[in-house]
Amino acid sequence: MSLTLPQPPRETLTGKSLIAGVFGWPVTHSRSPRLHGYWLKHYGIDGAYIPFSTHPAQFETALRALPALGFRGANVTLPHKEKALACIDQATERARRIGAVNTVMVQEDGTLLGDNTDGFGFLEHLQASAANWRAGDGPAVVLGAGGASRAIVVALLDAGVPEIRLVNRTTRRAEEIAEALNTAADRRITVHDWDHRAAILDGGALLVNTTQLGLAGQPALEIDLAQLPVSAVVDDIVYVPMETSLLAAARKRGNAVVDGLGMLLHQARPGFAAWFKVEPDVTPALRDFVLADIPGAK
Ligand code: NAP
């Protein structure tokens, strides 16, 4: 006669639980615990994902403690992303080119491998939402030159976009990205004046807003879309609100539009797969679950 042992409810951790988390300061704004928590429950995984409120002065010590604590790895969010690159043992090529790490994996030998999945998340969501867009369609115009911009520029270069027109209020920051990523043989990034942002839309196949303009509480993004072909895709990575004034104006004139929430959801996939050994799906139910916790997003 076989004896069936009682199984613990899914919410109960066991000695075999797989554990990961996210480091931020503050970490209260992070959507990652809700996102990974949804997947853990959905896939019935014996695991947990924990938010760590970690002061910058303690970040390196906290990150380096992951192997000793038996963690599978962690996400890293503001303001630790650049520091993380300096604290890990090995970085993926894209993390090095982006200059920041958002996903850390504890390897078999206890060393830390750092990756940056922001550009991956951007591209996966763009391709899922604008199925007709192809990297080779034409130039991309990227507004902004902060951390998100750099990740997106690397992803667009790797996807094969023929030209990236980069424009930022502070031109020097855009020039720094171009200097870091252009090579002697590959000079696809061109830098333009903020005042010329409407004119450089001419012939563009993709427009991406990576500035904070349009974010709730920030000024709106002012840009005349008249020069942008109606065939171009317009992608705004701001997701509070989901329908920014840029997306509303683009939709009205017939451009395909892509919102910012999907980038957030897709960037989480590689980390979850590495830590919890399941390839997770981005579904409408996940999207609704995460959206429900973002005031002002709808
Ligand atoms: P960041 O490094 O601080 O960069 C901010 C960018 O916004 C810079 O290019 C900055 O220009 C520009 N900017 C700010 N105020 C401006 C103004 N009044 N006029 C013109 N430009 C202005 O921030 P980040 O991490 O790259 O994030 C940028 C935005 O992307 C945020 O809204 C963030 O929420 C969003 N984001 C979304 C996702 C997602 O998953 N969907 C992921 C990451 C970030 P200067 O250089 O001239 O200051």
CSV table of C-alpha atoms and ligand atoms in Angstrom, one decimal:
chain,number,residue,atom,x,y,z
A,1,MET,CA,0.0,0.0,0.0
A,2,SER,CA,1.5,3.3,-1.0
A,3,LEU,CA,1.3,6.2,1.4
A,4,THR,CA,0.5,9.7,-0.1
A,5,LEU,CA,2.1,12.4,2.0
A,6,PRO,CA,0.0,15.5,2.5
A,7,GLN,CA,1.2,18.4,0.2
A,8,PRO,CA,1.7,21.9,1.6
A,9,PRO,CA,-0.5,24.6,0.1
A,10,ARG,CA,1.3,26.4,-2.7
A,11,GLU,CA,1.9,29.6,-0.6
A,12,THR,CA,4.1,27.6,1.9
A,13,LEU,CA,7.8,27.7,1.3
A,14,THR,CA,9.9,24.5,1.8
A,15,GLY,CA,13.5,23.8,2.3
A,16,LYS,CA,13.8,23.4,-1.4
A,17,SER,CA,12.3,26.8,-2.3
A,18,LEU,CA,14.0,28.8,-5.0
A,19,ILE,CA,14.5,32.4,-3.9
A,20,ALA,CA,15.2,35.6,-5.8
A,21,GLY,CA,14.5,39.3,-5.1
A,22,VAL,CA,15.0,42.9,-6.2
A,23,PHE,CA,17.4,45.5,-4.8
A,24,GLY,CA,16.2,49.1,-4.9
A,25,TRP,CA,16.3,52.4,-2.9
A,26,PRO,CA,13.5,53.0,-2.4
A,27,VAL,CA,12.1,49.6,-3.5
A,28,THR,CA,8.5,50.4,-2.7
A,29,HIS,CA,7.8,51.6,-6.3
A,30,SER,CA,9.0,48.4,-7.9
A,31,ARG,CA,6.4,46.4,-9.8
A,32,SER,CA,8.7,43.3,-9.9
A,33,PRO,CA,7.4,41.6,-6.7
A,34,ARG,CA,3.9,41.6,-8.0
A,35,LEU,CA,5.0,40.5,-11.5
A,36,HIS,CA,7.2,37.6,-10.3
A,37,GLY,CA,4.7,36.8,-7.5
A,38,TYR,CA,2.0,36.3,-10.2
A,39,TRP,CA,4.1,33.9,-12.2
A,40,LEU,CA,5.3,32.0,-9.1
A,41,LYS,CA,1.6,31.4,-8.2
A,42,HIS,CA,0.5,30.8,-11.8
A,43,TYR,CA,3.1,28.1,-12.4
A,44,GLY,CA,2.8,26.6,-8.9
A,45,ILE,CA,6.5,27.1,-8.2
A,46,ASP,CA,8.0,26.4,-4.7
A,47,GLY,CA,9.7,29.8,-4.6
A,48,ALA,CA,9.7,33.4,-3.5
A,49,TYR,CA,10.6,36.8,-4.8
A,50,ILE,CA,11.5,39.4,-2.1
A,51,PRO,CA,11.9,43.2,-2.3
A,52,PHE,CA,15.1,44.5,-0.6
A,53,SER,CA,15.2,48.1,0.5
A,54,THR,CA,19.0,48.5,0.2
A,55,HIS,CA,20.8,51.8,0.8
A,56,PRO,CA,23.5,52.5,-1.8
A,57,ALA,CA,26.3,52.3,0.9
A,58,GLN,CA,25.2,48.7,1.6
A,59,PHE,CA,24.5,47.6,-1.9
A,60,GLU,CA,27.7,45.8,-2.8
A,61,THR,CA,27.7,43.9,0.5
A,62,ALA,CA,24.0,42.9,0.0
A,63,LEU,CA,24.6,41.8,-3.6
A,64,ARG,CA,27.7,39.8,-2.7
A,65,ALA,CA,25.7,38.0,0.0
A,66,LEU,CA,23.4,36.4,-2.5
A,67,PRO,CA,25.4,33.1,-2.9
A,68,ALA,CA,26.0,32.7,0.8
A,69,LEU,CA,22.3,33.0,1.4
A,70,GLY,CA,21.5,30.4,-1.3
A,71,PHE,CA,19.7,32.9,-3.5
A,72,ARG,CA,19.2,32.1,-7.2
A,73,GLY,CA,19.8,35.7,-8.1
A,74,ALA,CA,18.1,39.1,-8.1
A,75,ASN,CA,16.9,42.1,-10.1
A,76,VAL,CA,18.6,45.4,-9.6
A,77,THR,CA,16.7,48.7,-9.9
A,78,LEU,CA,17.3,52.4,-9.3
A,79,PRO,CA,19.7,53.7,-8.2
A,80,HIS,CA,21.9,50.5,-8.3
A,81,LYS,CA,22.0,49.5,-11.9
A,82,GLU,CA,25.4,51.0,-12.9
A,83,LYS,CA,27.0,50.1,-9.6
A,84,ALA,CA,25.9,46.5,-10.1
A,85,LEU,CA,28.0,46.2,-13.2
A,86,ALA,CA,31.1,47.0,-11.1
A,87,CYS,CA,30.2,44.5,-8.3
A,88,ILE,CA,29.6,41.3,-10.3
A,89,ASP,CA,32.1,38.7,-11.5
A,90,GLN,CA,31.0,38.5,-15.1
A,91,ALA,CA,28.7,40.5,-17.4
A,92,THR,CA,26.9,39.6,-20.6
A,93,GLU,CA,28.1,41.6,-23.6
A,94,ARG,CA,24.9,43.6,-23.8
A,95,ALA,CA,25.1,44.6,-20.1
A,96,ARG,CA,28.7,45.8,-20.7
A,97,ARG,CA,27.5,47.8,-23.8
A,98,ILE,CA,24.5,49.2,-21.9
A,99,GLY,CA,26.8,50.0,-18.9
A,100,ALA,CA,24.3,48.7,-16.4
A,101,VAL,CA,22.9,45.5,-14.9
A,102,ASN,CA,19.2,44.8,-14.0
A,103,THR,CA,19.4,41.0,-13.6
A,104,VAL,CA,21.9,38.9,-11.6
A,105,MET,CA,22.2,35.1,-11.7
A,106,VAL,CA,24.1,33.2,-9.0
A,107,GLN,CA,26.1,30.6,-11.0
A,108,GLU,CA,26.9,27.0,-10.0
A,109,ASP,CA,30.4,28.0,-8.7
A,110,GLY,CA,28.9,30.9,-6.6
A,111,THR,CA,30.0,33.7,-8.9
A,112,LEU,CA,27.6,36.4,-10.0
A,113,LEU,CA,26.7,36.9,-13.7
A,114,GLY,CA,25.0,40.2,-14.6
A,115,ASP,CA,22.7,40.8,-17.5
A,116,ASN,CA,20.6,43.7,-18.8
A,117,THR,CA,17.2,42.7,-20.1
A,118,ASP,CA,15.7,46.2,-20.6
A,119,GLY,CA,16.4,46.3,-24.3
A,120,PHE,CA,15.3,42.7,-24.8
A,121,GLY,CA,12.0,43.6,-23.1
A,122,PHE,CA,11.5,46.7,-25.2
A,123,LEU,CA,12.2,44.7,-28.5
A,124,GLU,CA,10.0,41.7,-27.5
A,125,HIS,CA,7.1,44.0,-26.7
A,126,LEU,CA,7.6,46.0,-29.9
A,127,GLN,CA,7.6,42.9,-32.0
A,128,ALA,CA,4.6,41.4,-30.2
A,129,SER,CA,2.6,44.6,-30.5
A,130,ALA,CA,3.5,45.9,-34.0
A,131,ALA,CA,3.8,42.6,-35.9
A,132,ASN,CA,4.5,44.4,-39.2
A,133,TRP,CA,7.5,46.4,-37.9
A,134,ARG,CA,10.8,45.1,-39.2
A,135,ALA,CA,14.2,46.4,-38.0
A,136,GLY,CA,15.2,47.0,-41.6
A,137,ASP,CA,12.2,49.2,-42.4
A,138,GLY,CA,14.1,52.4,-41.9
A,139,PRO,CA,15.6,54.9,-39.4
A,140,ALA,CA,14.5,54.9,-35.7
A,141,VAL,CA,14.2,58.2,-33.9
A,142,VAL,CA,15.0,57.9,-30.2
A,143,LEU,CA,14.0,60.8,-27.8
A,144,GLY,CA,16.1,60.8,-24.6
A,145,ALA,CA,19.6,59.7,-23.6
A,146,GLY,CA,19.2,58.3,-20.1
A,147,GLY,CA,19.6,54.7,-18.9
A,148,ALA,CA,16.5,53.4,-20.7
A,149,SER,CA,17.5,55.0,-24.0
A,150,ARG,CA,21.0,53.4,-23.9
A,151,ALA,CA,19.4,49.9,-23.4
A,152,ILE,CA,17.0,50.5,-26.3
A,153,VAL,CA,19.7,51.9,-28.6
A,154,VAL,CA,21.8,48.7,-28.0
A,155,ALA,CA,18.7,46.5,-28.7
A,156,LEU,CA,17.9,48.4,-31.9
A,157,LEU,CA,21.5,48.2,-33.2
A,158,ASP,CA,21.6,44.5,-32.5
A,159,ALA,CA,18.2,44.0,-34.3
A,160,GLY,CA,19.7,45.7,-37.4
A,161,VAL,CA,18.0,49.1,-37.6
A,162,PRO,CA,19.9,51.0,-40.4
A,163,GLU,CA,20.1,54.3,-38.6
A,164,ILE,CA,19.3,55.6,-35.1
A,165,ARG,CA,18.6,59.4,-34.8
A,166,LEU,CA,19.3,60.2,-31.2
A,167,VAL,CA,18.0,63.4,-29.7
A,168,ASN,CA,18.1,64.7,-26.1
A,169,ARG,CA,17.5,68.0,-24.3
A,170,THR,CA,21.1,67.7,-23.1
A,171,THR,CA,22.9,67.0,-26.4
A,172,ARG,CA,26.1,65.9,-24.6
A,173,ARG,CA,24.4,62.9,-23.1
A,174,ALA,CA,23.3,61.7,-26.5
A,175,GLU,CA,26.9,62.3,-27.8
A,176,GLU,CA,28.2,60.1,-25.0
A,177,ILE,CA,26.0,57.2,-26.0
A,178,ALA,CA,27.0,57.6,-29.7
A,179,GLU,CA,30.7,57.7,-28.8
A,180,ALA,CA,30.3,54.6,-26.6
A,181,LEU,CA,28.4,52.5,-29.1
A,182,ASN,CA,29.5,53.7,-32.6
A,183,THR,CA,32.6,52.0,-33.9
A,184,ALA,CA,34.9,52.9,-36.8
A,185,ALA,CA,33.0,50.4,-39.0
A,186,ASP,CA,29.5,51.0,-37.7
A,187,ARG,CA,28.4,54.6,-37.2
A,188,ARG,CA,24.6,54.1,-37.3
A,189,ILE,CA,23.9,56.5,-34.4
A,190,THR,CA,23.6,60.1,-35.4
A,191,VAL,CA,23.0,62.9,-32.8
A,192,HIS,CA,20.6,65.8,-33.3
A,193,ASP,CA,19.6,69.0,-31.5
A,194,TRP,CA,16.5,68.8,-29.3
A,195,ASP,CA,15.1,71.8,-31.3
A,196,HIS,CA,15.2,69.6,-34.5
A,197,ARG,CA,13.2,66.8,-33.0
A,198,ALA,CA,10.2,67.4,-35.4
A,199,ALA,CA,12.3,67.7,-38.6
A,200,ILE,CA,14.2,64.4,-38.0
A,201,LEU,CA,11.0,62.4,-38.0
A,202,ASP,CA,11.1,62.7,-41.8
A,203,GLY,CA,11.4,59.2,-43.3
A,204,GLY,CA,11.4,57.5,-39.9
A,205,ALA,CA,10.0,54.0,-39.4
A,206,LEU,CA,10.0,54.1,-35.6
A,207,LEU,CA,9.7,56.8,-33.0
A,208,VAL,CA,10.5,56.0,-29.4
A,209,ASN,CA,10.0,58.3,-26.4
A,210,THR,CA,12.4,57.3,-23.6
A,211,THR,CA,12.3,60.7,-21.8
A,212,GLN,CA,10.2,61.3,-18.7
A,213,LEU,CA,8.0,63.7,-20.7
A,214,GLY,CA,4.4,62.5,-20.6
A,215,LEU,CA,4.9,60.7,-17.3
A,216,ALA,CA,2.2,61.6,-14.7
A,217,GLY,CA,3.4,64.7,-12.9
A,218,GLN,CA,5.9,65.7,-15.7
A,219,PRO,CA,5.3,68.1,-18.5
A,220,ALA,CA,3.8,66.7,-21.7
A,221,LEU,CA,6.1,65.8,-24.7
A,222,GLU,CA,5.7,68.5,-27.2
A,223,ILE,CA,6.5,67.3,-30.7
A,224,ASP,CA,4.9,68.0,-34.1
A,225,LEU,CA,4.4,64.6,-35.8
A,226,ALA,CA,3.6,66.1,-39.3
A,227,GLN,CA,6.9,64.9,-40.8
A,228,LEU,CA,6.5,61.3,-39.5
A,229,PRO,CA,5.3,58.8,-42.1
A,230,VAL,CA,1.9,57.3,-41.2
A,231,SER,CA,3.5,53.9,-41.7
A,232,ALA,CA,5.9,54.5,-38.8
A,233,VAL,CA,5.4,52.8,-35.4
A,234,VAL,CA,5.3,55.1,-32.3
A,235,ASP,CA,6.4,53.6,-29.0
A,236,ASP,CA,6.3,55.4,-25.7
A,237,ILE,CA,8.0,53.6,-22.8
A,238,VAL,CA,6.2,55.8,-20.2
A,239,TYR,CA,3.4,53.7,-18.8
A,240,VAL,CA,1.8,56.0,-16.3
A,241,PRO,CA,-0.5,56.9,-18.0
A,242,MET,CA,-0.7,54.0,-20.5
A,243,GLU,CA,-2.1,56.3,-23.2
A,244,THR,CA,0.3,59.2,-23.2
A,245,SER,CA,-0.5,62.3,-25.3
A,246,LEU,CA,2.2,61.2,-27.8
A,247,LEU,CA,0.4,57.9,-28.3
A,248,ALA,CA,-3.0,59.5,-28.5
A,249,ALA,CA,-1.7,62.0,-31.2
A,250,ALA,CA,0.0,59.2,-33.1
A,251,ARG,CA,-3.0,56.9,-33.0
A,252,LYS,CA,-5.3,59.8,-34.2
A,253,ARG,CA,-3.2,60.3,-37.4
A,254,GLY,CA,-3.1,56.5,-38.1
A,255,ASN,CA,0.3,55.4,-36.8
A,256,ALA,CA,0.5,52.0,-35.0
A,257,VAL,CA,1.3,52.6,-31.3
A,258,VAL,CA,3.0,50.6,-28.6
A,259,ASP,CA,2.7,51.3,-24.9
A,260,GLY,CA,5.3,51.1,-22.2
A,261,LEU,CA,3.9,48.4,-19.9
A,262,GLY,CA,4.9,45.5,-22.1
A,263,MET,CA,8.6,46.4,-21.9
A,264,LEU,CA,8.4,46.1,-18.1
A,265,LEU,CA,6.7,42.7,-18.3
A,266,HIS,CA,9.0,41.2,-21.0
A,267,GLN,CA,12.2,42.4,-19.4
A,268,ALA,CA,11.4,40.2,-16.4
A,269,ARG,CA,11.2,36.9,-18.4
A,270,PRO,CA,15.0,36.0,-18.7
A,271,GLY,CA,15.5,36.4,-14.9
A,272,PHE,CA,12.4,34.4,-14.0
A,273,ALA,CA,13.5,31.6,-16.4
A,274,ALA,CA,17.0,31.5,-15.0
A,275,TRP,CA,16.0,31.5,-11.3
A,276,PHE,CA,12.8,29.5,-11.3
A,277,LYS,CA,13.5,27.2,-14.3
A,278,VAL,CA,10.2,28.0,-16.1
A,279,GLU,CA,9.9,30.1,-19.3
A,280,PRO,CA,7.0,32.5,-18.3
A,281,ASP,CA,4.4,34.0,-20.6
A,282,VAL,CA,3.3,37.6,-20.8
A,283,THR,CA,-0.5,37.3,-21.0
A,284,PRO,CA,-3.4,39.7,-20.8
A,285,ALA,CA,-4.2,38.4,-17.3
A,286,LEU,CA,-0.7,39.2,-16.1
A,287,ARG,CA,-1.0,42.7,-17.7
A,288,ASP,CA,-4.3,43.3,-15.9
A,289,PHE,CA,-2.9,42.1,-12.6
A,290,VAL,CA,0.1,44.4,-12.8
A,291,LEU,CA,-1.9,47.3,-14.1
A,292,ALA,CA,-4.4,47.0,-11.2
A,293,ASP,CA,-1.6,48.1,-8.8
A,294,ILE,CA,-0.4,51.1,-10.8
A,295,PRO,CA,-2.5,54.2,-9.9
A,296,GLY,CA,-3.1,56.4,-12.9
A,297,ALA,CA,-1.9,53.9,-15.5
A,298,LYS,CA,-5.2,53.2,-17.1
B,1,NAP,P1,16.9,58.9,-16.8
B,1,NAP,O1,18.2,58.1,-17.0
B,1,NAP,O2,16.8,59.8,-15.6
B,1,NAP,O3,16.7,59.8,-18.2
B,1,NAP,C1,15.7,60.8,-18.3
B,1,NAP,C2,15.5,61.3,-19.7
B,1,NAP,O4,14.4,62.2,-19.7
B,1,NAP,C3,16.8,62.1,-20.1
B,1,NAP,O5,16.9,61.9,-21.5
B,1,NAP,C4,16.3,63.5,-19.8
B,1,NAP,O6,17.0,64.5,-20.6
B,1,NAP,C5,14.9,63.5,-20.2
B,1,NAP,N1,14.1,64.6,-19.6
B,1,NAP,C6,13.7,64.7,-18.4
B,1,NAP,N2,13.0,65.8,-18.2
B,1,NAP,C7,13.0,66.4,-19.4
B,1,NAP,C8,12.4,67.7,-19.9
B,1,NAP,N3,11.7,68.5,-19.1
B,1,NAP,N4,12.6,68.0,-21.2
B,1,NAP,C9,13.2,67.1,-22.0
B,1,NAP,N5,13.8,66.0,-21.6
B,1,NAP,C10,13.7,65.6,-20.3
B,1,NAP,O7,15.6,58.0,-16.8
B,1,NAP,P2,15.4,56.5,-17.5
B,1,NAP,O8,15.7,55.5,-16.5
B,1,NAP,O9,16.1,56.5,-18.8
B,1,NAP,O10,13.8,56.5,-17.7
B,1,NAP,C11,13.2,57.4,-18.6
B,1,NAP,C12,11.7,57.1,-18.7
B,1,NAP,O11,11.5,55.8,-19.1
B,1,NAP,C13,11.0,57.3,-17.3
B,1,NAP,O12,9.7,57.9,-17.6
B,1,NAP,C14,10.8,55.8,-16.9
B,1,NAP,O13,9.6,55.7,-16.1
B,1,NAP,C15,10.6,55.1,-18.2
B,1,NAP,N6,11.0,53.7,-18.2
B,1,NAP,C16,10.1,52.8,-18.6
B,1,NAP,C17,10.5,51.4,-18.6
B,1,NAP,C18,9.6,50.4,-19.0
B,1,NAP,O14,9.8,49.2,-18.7
B,1,NAP,N7,8.5,50.7,-19.7
B,1,NAP,C19,11.8,51.1,-18.2
B,1,NAP,C20,12.7,52.1,-17.8
B,1,NAP,C21,12.3,53.4,-17.8
B,1,NAP,P3,18.3,65.2,-20.0
B,1,NAP,O15,19.5,64.3,-20.2
B,1,NAP,O16,18.4,66.5,-20.8
B,1,NAP,O17,18.1,65.5,-18.5
